[in-house]
mmCIF file with all atom_site columns, N, CA and C in Angstrom:
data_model
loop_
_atom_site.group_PDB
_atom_site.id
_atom_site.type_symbol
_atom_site.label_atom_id
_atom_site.label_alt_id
_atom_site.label_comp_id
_atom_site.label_asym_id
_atom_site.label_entity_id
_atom_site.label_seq_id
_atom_site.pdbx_PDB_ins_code
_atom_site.Cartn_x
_atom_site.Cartn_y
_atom_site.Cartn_z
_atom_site.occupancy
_atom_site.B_iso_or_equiv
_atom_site.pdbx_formal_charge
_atom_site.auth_seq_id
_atom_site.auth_comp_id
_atom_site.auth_asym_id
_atom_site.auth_atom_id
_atom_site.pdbx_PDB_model_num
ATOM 1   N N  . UNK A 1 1  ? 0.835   -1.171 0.000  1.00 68.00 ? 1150 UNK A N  1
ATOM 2   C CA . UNK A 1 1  ? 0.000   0.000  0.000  1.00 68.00 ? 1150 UNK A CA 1
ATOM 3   C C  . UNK A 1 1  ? 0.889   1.246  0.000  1.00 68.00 ? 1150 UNK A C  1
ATOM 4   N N  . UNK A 1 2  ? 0.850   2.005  -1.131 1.00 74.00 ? 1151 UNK A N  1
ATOM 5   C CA . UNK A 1 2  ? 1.489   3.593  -1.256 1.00 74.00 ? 1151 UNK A CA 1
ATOM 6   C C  . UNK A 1 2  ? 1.129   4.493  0.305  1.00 74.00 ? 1151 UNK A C  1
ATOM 7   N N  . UNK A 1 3  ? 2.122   4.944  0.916  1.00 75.00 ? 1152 UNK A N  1
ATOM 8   C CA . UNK A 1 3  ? 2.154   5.967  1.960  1.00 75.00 ? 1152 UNK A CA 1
ATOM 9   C C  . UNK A 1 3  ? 1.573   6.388  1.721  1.00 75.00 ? 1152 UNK A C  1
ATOM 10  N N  . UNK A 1 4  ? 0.544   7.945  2.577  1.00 86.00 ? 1153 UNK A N  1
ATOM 11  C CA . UNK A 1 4  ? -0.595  8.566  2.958  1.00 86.00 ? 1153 UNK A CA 1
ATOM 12  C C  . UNK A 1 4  ? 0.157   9.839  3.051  1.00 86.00 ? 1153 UNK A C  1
ATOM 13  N N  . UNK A 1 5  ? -0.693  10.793 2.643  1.00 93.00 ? 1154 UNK A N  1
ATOM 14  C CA . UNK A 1 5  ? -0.449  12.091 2.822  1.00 93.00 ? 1154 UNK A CA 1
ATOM 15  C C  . UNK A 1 5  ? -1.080  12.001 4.436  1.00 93.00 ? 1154 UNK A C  1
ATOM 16  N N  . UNK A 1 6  ? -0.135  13.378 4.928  1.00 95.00 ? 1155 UNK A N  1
ATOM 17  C CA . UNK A 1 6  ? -0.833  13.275 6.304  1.00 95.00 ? 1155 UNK A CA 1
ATOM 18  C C  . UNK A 1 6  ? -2.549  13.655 6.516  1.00 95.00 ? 1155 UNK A C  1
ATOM 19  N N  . UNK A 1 7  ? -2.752  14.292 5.256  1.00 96.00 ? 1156 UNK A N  1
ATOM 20  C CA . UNK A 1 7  ? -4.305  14.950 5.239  1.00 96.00 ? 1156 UNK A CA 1
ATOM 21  C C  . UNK A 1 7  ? -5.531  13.845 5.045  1.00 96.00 ? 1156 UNK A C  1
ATOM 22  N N  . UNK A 1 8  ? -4.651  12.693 4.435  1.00 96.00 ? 1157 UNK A N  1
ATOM 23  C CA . UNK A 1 8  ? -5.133  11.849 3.920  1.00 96.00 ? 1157 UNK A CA 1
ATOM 24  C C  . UNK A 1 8  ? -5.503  10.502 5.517  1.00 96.00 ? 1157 UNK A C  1
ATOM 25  N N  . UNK A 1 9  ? -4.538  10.573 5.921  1.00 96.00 ? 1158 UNK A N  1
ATOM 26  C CA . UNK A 1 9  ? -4.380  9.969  7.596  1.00 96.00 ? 1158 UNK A CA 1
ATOM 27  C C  . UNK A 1 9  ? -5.346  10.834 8.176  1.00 96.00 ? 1158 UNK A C  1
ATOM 28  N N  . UNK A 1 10 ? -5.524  11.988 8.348  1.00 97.00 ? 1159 UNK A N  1
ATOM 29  C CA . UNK A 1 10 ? -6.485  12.632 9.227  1.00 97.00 ? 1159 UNK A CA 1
ATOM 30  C C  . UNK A 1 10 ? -7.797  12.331 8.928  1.00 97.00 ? 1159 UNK A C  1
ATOM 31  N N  . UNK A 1 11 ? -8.450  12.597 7.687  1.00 97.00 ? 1160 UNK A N  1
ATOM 32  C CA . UNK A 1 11 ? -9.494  12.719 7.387  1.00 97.00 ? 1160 UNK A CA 1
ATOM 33  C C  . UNK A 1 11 ? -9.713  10.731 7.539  1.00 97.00 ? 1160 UNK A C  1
ATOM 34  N N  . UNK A 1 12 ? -9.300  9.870  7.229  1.00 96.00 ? 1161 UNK A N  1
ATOM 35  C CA . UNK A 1 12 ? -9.742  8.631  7.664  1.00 96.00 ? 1161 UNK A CA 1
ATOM 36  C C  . UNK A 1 12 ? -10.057 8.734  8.874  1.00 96.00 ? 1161 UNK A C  1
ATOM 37  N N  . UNK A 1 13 ? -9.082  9.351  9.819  1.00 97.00 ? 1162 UNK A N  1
ATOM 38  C CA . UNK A 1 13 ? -9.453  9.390  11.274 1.00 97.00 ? 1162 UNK A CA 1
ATOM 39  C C  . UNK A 1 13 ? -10.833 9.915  11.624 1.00 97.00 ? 1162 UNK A C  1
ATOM 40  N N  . UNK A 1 14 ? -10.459 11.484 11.304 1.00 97.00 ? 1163 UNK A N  1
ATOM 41  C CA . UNK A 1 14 ? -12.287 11.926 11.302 1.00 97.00 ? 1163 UNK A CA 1
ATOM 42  C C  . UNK A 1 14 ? -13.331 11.366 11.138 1.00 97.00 ? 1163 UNK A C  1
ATOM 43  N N  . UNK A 1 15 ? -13.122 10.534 9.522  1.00 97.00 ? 1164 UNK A N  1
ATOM 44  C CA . UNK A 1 15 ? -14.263 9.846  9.235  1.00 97.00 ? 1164 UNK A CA 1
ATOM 45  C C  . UNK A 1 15 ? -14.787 8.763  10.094 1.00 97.00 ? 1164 UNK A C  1
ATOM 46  N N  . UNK A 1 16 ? -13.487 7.569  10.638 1.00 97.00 ? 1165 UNK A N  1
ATOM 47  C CA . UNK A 1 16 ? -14.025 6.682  11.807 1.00 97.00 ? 1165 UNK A CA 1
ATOM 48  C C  . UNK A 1 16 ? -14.729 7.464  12.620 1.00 97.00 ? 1165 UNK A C  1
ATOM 49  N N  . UNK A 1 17 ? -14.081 8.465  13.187 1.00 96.00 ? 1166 UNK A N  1
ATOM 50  C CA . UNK A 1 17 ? -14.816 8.885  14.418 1.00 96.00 ? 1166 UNK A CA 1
ATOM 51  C C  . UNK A 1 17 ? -16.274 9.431  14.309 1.00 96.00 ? 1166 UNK A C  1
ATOM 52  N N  . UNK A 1 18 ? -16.688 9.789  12.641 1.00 96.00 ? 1167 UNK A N  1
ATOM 53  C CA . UNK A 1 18 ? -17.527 10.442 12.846 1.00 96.00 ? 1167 UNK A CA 1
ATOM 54  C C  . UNK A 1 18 ? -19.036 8.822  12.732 1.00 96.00 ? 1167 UNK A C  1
ATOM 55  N N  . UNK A 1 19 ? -18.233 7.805  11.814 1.00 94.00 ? 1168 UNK A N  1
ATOM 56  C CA . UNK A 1 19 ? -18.786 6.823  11.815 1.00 94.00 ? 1168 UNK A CA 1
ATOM 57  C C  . UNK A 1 19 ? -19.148 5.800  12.728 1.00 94.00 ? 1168 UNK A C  1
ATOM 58  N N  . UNK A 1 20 ? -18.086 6.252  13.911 1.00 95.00 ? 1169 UNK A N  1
ATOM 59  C CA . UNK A 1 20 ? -17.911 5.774  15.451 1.00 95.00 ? 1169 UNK A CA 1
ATOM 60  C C  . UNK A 1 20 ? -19.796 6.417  15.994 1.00 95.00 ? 1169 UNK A C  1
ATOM 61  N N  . UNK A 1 21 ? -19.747 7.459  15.940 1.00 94.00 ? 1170 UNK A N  1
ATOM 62  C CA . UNK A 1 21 ? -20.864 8.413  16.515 1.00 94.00 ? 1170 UNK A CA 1
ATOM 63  C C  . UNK A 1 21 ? -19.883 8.958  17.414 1.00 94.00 ? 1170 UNK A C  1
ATOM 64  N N  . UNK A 1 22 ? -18.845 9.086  17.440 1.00 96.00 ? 1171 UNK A N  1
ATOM 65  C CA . UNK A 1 22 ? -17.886 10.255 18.448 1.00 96.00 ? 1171 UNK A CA 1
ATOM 66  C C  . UNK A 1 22 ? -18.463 11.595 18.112 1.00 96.00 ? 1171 UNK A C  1
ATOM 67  N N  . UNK A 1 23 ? -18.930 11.661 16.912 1.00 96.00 ? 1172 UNK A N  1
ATOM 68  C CA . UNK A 1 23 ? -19.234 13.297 16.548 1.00 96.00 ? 1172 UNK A CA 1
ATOM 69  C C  . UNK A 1 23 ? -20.619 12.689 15.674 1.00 96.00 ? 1172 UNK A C  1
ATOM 70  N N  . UNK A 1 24 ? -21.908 12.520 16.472 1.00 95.00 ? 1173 UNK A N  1
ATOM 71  C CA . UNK A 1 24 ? -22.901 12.213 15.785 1.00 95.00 ? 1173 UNK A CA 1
ATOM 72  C C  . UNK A 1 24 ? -23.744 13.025 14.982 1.00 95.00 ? 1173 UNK A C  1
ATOM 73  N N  . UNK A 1 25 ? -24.439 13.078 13.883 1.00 95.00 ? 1174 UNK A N  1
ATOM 74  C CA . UNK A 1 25 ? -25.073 13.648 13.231 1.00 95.00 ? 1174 UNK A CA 1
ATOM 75  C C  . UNK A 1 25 ? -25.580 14.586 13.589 1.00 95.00 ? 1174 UNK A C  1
ATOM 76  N N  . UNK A 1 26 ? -25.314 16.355 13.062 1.00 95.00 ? 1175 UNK A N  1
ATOM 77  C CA . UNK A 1 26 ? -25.673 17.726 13.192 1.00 95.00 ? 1175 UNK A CA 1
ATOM 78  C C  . UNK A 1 26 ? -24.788 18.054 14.244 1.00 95.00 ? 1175 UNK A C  1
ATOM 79  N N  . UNK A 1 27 ? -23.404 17.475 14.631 1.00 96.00 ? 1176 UNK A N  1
ATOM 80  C CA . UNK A 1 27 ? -22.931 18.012 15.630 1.00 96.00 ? 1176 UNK A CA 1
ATOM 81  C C  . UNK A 1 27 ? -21.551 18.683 14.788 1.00 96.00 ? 1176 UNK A C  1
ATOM 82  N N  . UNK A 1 28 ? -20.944 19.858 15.290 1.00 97.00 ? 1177 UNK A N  1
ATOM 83  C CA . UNK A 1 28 ? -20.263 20.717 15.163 1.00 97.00 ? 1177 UNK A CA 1
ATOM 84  C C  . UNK A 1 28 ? -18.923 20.290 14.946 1.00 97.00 ? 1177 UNK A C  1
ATOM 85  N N  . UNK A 1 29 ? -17.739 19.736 13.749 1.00 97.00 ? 1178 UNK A N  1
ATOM 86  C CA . UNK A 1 29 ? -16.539 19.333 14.221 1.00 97.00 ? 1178 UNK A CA 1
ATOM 87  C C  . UNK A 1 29 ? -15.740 20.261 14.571 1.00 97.00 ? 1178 UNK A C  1
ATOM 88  N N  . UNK A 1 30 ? -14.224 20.256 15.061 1.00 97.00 ? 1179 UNK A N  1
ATOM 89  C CA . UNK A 1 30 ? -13.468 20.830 15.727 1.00 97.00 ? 1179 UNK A CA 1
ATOM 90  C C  . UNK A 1 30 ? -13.122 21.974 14.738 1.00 97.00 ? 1179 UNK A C  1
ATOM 91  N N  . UNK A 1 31 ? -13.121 23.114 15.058 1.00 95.00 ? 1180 UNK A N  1
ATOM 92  C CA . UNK A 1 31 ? -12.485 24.383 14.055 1.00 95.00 ? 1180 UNK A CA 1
ATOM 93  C C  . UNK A 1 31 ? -11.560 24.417 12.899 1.00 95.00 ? 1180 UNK A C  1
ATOM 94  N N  . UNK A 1 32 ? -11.106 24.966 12.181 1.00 94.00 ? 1181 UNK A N  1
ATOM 95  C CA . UNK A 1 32 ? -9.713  24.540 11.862 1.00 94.00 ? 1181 UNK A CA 1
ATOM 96  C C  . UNK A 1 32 ? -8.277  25.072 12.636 1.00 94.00 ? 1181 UNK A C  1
ATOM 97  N N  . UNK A 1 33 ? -8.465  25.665 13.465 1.00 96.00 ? 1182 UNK A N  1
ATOM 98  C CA . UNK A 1 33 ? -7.353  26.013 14.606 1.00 96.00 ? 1182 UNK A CA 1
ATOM 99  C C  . UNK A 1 33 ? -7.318  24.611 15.502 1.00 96.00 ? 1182 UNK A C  1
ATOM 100 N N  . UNK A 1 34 ? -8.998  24.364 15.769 1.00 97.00 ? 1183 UNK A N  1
ATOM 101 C CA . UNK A 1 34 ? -8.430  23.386 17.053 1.00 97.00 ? 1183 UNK A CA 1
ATOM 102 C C  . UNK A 1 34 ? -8.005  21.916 16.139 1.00 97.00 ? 1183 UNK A C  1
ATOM 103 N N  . UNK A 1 35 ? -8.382  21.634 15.005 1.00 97.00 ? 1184 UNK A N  1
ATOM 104 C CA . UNK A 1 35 ? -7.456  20.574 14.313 1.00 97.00 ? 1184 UNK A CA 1
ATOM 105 C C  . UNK A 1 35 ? -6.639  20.973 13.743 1.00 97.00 ? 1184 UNK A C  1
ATOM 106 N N  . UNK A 1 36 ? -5.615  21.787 13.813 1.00 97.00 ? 1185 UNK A N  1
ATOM 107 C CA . UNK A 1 36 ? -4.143  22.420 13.642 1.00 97.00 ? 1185 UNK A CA 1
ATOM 108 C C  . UNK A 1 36 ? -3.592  21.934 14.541 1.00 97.00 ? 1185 UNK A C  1
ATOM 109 N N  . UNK A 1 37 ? -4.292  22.048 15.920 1.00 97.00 ? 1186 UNK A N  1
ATOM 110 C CA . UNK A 1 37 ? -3.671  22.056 17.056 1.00 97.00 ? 1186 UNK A CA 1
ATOM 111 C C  . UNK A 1 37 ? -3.880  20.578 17.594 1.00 97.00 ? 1186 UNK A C  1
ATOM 112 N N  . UNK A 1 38 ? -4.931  19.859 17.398 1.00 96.00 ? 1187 UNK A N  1
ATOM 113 C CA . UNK A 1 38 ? -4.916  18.591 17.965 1.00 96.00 ? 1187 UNK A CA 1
ATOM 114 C C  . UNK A 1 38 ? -4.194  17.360 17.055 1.00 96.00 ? 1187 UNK A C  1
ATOM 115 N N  . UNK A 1 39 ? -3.471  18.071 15.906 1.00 97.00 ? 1188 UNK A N  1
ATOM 116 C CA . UNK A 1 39 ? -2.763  17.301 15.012 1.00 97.00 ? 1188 UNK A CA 1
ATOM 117 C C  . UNK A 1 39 ? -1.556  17.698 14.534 1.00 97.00 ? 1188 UNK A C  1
ATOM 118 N N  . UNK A 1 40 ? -0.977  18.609 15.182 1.00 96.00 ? 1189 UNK A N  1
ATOM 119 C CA . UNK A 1 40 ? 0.090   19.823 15.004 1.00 96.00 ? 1189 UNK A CA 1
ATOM 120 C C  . UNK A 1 40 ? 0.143   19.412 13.727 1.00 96.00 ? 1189 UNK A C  1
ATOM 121 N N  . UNK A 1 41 ? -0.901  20.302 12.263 1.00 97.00 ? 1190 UNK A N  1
ATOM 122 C CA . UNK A 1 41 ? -0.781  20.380 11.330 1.00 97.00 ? 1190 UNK A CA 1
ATOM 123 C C  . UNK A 1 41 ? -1.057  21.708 10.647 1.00 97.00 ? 1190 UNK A C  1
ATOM 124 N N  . UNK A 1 42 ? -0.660  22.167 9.620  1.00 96.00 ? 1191 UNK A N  1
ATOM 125 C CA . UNK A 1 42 ? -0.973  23.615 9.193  1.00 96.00 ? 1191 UNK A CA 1
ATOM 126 C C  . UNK A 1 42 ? -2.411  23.608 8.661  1.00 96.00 ? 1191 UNK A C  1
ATOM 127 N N  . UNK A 1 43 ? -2.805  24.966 8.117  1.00 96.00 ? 1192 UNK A N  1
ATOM 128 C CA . UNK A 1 43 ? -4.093  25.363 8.167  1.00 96.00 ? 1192 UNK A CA 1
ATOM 129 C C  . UNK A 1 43 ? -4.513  24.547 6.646  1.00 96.00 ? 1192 UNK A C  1
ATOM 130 N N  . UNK A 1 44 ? -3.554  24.652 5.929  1.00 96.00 ? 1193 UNK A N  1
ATOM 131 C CA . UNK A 1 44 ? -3.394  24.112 4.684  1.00 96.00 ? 1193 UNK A CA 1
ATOM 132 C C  . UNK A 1 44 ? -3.940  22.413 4.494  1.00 96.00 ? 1193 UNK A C  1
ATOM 133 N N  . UNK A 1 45 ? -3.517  21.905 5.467  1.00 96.00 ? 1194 UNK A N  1
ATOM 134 C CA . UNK A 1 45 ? -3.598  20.247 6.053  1.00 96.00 ? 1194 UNK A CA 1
ATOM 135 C C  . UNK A 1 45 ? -5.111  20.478 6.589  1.00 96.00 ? 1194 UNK A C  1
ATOM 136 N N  . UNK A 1 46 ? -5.507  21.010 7.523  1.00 97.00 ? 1195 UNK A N  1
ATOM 137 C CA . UNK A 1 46 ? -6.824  21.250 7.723  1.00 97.00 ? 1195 UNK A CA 1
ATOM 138 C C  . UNK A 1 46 ? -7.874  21.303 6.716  1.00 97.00 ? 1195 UNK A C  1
ATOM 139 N N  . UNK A 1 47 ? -7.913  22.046 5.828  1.00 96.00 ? 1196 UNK A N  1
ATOM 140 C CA . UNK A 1 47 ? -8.803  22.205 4.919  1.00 96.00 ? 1196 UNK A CA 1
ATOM 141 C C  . UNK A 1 47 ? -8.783  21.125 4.006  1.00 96.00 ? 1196 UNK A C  1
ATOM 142 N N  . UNK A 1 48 ? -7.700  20.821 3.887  1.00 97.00 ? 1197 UNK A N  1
ATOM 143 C CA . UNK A 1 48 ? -8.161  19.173 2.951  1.00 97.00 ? 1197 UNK A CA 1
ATOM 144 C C  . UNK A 1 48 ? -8.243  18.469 3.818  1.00 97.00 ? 1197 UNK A C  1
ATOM 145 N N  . UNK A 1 49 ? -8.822  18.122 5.057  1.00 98.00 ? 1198 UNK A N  1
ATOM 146 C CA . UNK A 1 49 ? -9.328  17.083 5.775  1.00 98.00 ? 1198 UNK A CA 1
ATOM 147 C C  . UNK A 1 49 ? -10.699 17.765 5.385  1.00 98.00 ? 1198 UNK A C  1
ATOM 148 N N  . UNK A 1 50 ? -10.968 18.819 5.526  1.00 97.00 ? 1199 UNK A N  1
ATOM 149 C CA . UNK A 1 50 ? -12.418 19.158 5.414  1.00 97.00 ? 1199 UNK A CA 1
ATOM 150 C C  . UNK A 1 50 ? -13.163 18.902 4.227  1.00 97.00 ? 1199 UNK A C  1
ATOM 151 N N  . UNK A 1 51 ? -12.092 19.066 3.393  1.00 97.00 ? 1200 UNK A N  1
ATOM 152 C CA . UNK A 1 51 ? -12.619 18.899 1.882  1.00 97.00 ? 1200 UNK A CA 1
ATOM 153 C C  . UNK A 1 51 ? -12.864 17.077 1.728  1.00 97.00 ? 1200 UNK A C  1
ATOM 154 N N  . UNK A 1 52 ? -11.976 16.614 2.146  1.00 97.00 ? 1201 UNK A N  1
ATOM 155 C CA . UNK A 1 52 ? -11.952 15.105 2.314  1.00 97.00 ? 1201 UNK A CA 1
ATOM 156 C C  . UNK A 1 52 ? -13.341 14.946 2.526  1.00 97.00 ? 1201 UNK A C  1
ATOM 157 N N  . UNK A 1 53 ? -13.659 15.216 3.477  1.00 97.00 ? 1202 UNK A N  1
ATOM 158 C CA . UNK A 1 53 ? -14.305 14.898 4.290  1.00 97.00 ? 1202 UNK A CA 1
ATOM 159 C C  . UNK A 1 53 ? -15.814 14.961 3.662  1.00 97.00 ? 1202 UNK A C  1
ATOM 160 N N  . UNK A 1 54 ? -15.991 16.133 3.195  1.00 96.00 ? 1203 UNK A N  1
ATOM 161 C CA . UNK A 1 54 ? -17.242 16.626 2.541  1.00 96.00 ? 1203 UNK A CA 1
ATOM 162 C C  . UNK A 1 54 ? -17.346 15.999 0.795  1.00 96.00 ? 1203 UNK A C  1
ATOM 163 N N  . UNK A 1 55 ? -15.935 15.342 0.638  1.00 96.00 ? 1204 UNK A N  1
ATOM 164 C CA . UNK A 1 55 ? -15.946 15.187 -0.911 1.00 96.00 ? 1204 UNK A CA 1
ATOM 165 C C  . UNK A 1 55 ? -17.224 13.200 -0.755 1.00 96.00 ? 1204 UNK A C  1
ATOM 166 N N  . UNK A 1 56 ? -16.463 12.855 0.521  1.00 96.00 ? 1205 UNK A N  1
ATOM 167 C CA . UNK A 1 56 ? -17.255 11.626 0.954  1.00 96.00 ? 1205 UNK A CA 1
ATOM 168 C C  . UNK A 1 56 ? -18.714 11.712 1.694  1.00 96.00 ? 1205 UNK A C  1
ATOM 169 N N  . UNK A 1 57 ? -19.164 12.761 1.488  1.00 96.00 ? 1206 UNK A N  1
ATOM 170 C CA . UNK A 1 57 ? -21.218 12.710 1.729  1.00 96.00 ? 1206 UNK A CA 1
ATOM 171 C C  . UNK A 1 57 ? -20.804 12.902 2.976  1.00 96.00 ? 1206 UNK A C  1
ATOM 172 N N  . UNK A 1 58 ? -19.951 12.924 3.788  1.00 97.00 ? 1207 UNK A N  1
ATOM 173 C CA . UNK A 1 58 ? -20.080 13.132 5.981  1.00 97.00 ? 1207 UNK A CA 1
ATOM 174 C C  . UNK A 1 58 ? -20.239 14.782 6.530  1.00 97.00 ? 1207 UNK A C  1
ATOM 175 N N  . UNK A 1 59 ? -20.113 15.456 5.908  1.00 97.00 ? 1208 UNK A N  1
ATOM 176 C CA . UNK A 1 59 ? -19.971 17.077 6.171  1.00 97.00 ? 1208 UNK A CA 1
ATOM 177 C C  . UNK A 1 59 ? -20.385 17.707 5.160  1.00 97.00 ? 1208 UNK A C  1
ATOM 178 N N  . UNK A 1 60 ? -21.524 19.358 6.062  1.00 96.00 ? 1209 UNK A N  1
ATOM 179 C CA . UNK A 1 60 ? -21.764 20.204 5.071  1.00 96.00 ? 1209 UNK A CA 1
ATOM 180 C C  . UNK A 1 60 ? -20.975 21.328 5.933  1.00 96.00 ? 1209 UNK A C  1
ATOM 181 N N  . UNK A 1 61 ? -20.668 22.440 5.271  1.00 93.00 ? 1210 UNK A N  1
ATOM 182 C CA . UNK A 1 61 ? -19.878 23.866 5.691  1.00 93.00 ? 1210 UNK A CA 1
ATOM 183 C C  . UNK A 1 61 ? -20.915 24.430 5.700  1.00 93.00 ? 1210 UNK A C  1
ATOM 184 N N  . UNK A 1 62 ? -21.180 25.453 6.886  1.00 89.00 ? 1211 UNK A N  1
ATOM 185 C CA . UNK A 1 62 ? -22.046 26.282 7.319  1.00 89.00 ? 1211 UNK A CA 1
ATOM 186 C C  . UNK A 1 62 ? -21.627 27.605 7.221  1.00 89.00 ? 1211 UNK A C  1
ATOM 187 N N  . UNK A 1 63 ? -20.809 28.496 6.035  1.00 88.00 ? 1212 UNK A N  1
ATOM 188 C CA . UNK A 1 63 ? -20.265 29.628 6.126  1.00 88.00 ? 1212 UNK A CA 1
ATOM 189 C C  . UNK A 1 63 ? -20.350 30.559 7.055  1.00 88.00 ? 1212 UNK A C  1
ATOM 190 N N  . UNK A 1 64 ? -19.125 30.976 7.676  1.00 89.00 ? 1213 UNK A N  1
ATOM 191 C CA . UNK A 1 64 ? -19.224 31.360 9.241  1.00 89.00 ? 1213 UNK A CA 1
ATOM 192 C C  . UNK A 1 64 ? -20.200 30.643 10.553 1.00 89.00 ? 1213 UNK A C  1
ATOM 193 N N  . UNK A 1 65 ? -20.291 29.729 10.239 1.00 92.00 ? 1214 UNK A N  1
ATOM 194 C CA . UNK A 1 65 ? -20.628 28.510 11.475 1.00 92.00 ? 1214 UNK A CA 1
ATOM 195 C C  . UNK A 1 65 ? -19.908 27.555 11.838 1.00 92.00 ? 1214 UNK A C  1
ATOM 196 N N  . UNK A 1 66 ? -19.160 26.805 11.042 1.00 95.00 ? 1215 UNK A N  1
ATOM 197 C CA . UNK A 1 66 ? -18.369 25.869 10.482 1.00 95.00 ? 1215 UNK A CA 1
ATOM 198 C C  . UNK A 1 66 ? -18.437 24.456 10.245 1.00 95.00 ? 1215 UNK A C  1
ATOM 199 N N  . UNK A 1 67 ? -17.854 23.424 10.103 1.00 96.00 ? 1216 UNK A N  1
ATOM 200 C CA . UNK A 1 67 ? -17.985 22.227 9.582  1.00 96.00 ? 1216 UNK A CA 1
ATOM 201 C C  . UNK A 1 67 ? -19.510 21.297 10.382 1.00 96.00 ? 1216 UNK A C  1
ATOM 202 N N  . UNK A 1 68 ? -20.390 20.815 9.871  1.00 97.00 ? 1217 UNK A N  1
ATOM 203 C CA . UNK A 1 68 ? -21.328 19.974 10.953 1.00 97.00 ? 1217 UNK A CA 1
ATOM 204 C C  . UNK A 1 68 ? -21.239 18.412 9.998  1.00 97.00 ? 1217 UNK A C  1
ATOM 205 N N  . UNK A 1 69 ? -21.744 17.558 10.803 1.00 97.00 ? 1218 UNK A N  1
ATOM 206 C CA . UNK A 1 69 ? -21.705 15.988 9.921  1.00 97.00 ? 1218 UNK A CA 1
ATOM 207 C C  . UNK A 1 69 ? -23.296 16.296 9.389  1.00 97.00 ? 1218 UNK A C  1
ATOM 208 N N  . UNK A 1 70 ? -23.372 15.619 8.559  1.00 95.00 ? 1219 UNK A N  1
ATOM 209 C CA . UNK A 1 70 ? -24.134 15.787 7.962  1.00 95.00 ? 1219 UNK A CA 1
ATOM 210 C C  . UNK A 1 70 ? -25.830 14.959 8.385  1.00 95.00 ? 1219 UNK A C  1
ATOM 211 N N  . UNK A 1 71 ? -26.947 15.375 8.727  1.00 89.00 ? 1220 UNK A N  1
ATOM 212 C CA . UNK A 1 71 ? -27.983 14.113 9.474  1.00 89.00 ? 1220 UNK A CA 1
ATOM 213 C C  . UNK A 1 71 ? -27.880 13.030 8.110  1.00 89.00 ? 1220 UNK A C  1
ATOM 214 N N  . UNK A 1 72 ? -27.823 12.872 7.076  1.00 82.00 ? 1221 UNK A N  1
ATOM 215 C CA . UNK A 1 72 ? -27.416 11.249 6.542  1.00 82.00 ? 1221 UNK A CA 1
ATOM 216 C C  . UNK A 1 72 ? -26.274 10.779 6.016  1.00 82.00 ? 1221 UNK A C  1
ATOM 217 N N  . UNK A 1 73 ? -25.198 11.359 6.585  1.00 69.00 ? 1222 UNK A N  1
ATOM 218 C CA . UNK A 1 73 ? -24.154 10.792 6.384  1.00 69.00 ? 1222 UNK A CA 1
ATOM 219 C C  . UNK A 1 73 ? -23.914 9.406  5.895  1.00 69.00 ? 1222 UNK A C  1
ATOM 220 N N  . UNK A 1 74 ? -22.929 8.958  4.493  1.00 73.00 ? 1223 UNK A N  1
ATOM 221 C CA . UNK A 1 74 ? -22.704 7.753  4.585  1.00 73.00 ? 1223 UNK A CA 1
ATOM 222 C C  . UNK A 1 74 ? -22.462 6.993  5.370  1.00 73.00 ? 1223 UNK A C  1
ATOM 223 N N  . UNK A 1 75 ? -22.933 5.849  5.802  1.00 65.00 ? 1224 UNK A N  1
ATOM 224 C CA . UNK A 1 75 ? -22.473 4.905  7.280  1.00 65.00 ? 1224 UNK A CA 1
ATOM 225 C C  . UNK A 1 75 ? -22.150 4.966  8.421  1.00 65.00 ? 1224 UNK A C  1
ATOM 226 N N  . UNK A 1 76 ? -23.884 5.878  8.412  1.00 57.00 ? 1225 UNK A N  1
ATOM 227 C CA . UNK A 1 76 ? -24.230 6.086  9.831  1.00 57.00 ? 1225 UNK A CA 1
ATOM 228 C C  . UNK A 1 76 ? -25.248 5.518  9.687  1.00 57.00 ? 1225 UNK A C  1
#
């Protein structure tokens, strides 16, 4: 298996967790400061977890609200 971008490692993570119900449906994920900070990654790395994230049906962007899972998320 070809190595992982680190953005690419995060956003799997997210996604378990969000598939976990750690972050269940309509709930708010972490900023992009506080996943800078809970992954010491740049802001740059952040946003393609988000994009990841939303490119796979789990997240909509709430412009100036920020990231929520989505109520039908894939495989939930």
């Amino acid at each position: 298996m070809p190595p992982q971008y680190r953005y690419q490692q995060i956003a799997e993570d997210m996604a378990n967790r969000i598939k976990s119900g750690e972050f269940p449906p309509g709930s708010r994920l972490p900023s992009r400061a506080e996943l800078c900070e809970q992954y010491e990654v740049s802001s740059f790395v952040a946003d393609r977890v988000y994009l990841m994230l939303k490119m796979q049906g789990l997240t909509e962007s709430l412009p100036g609200a920020g990231v929520y899972v989505k109520e039908n998320a894939p495989g939930r």
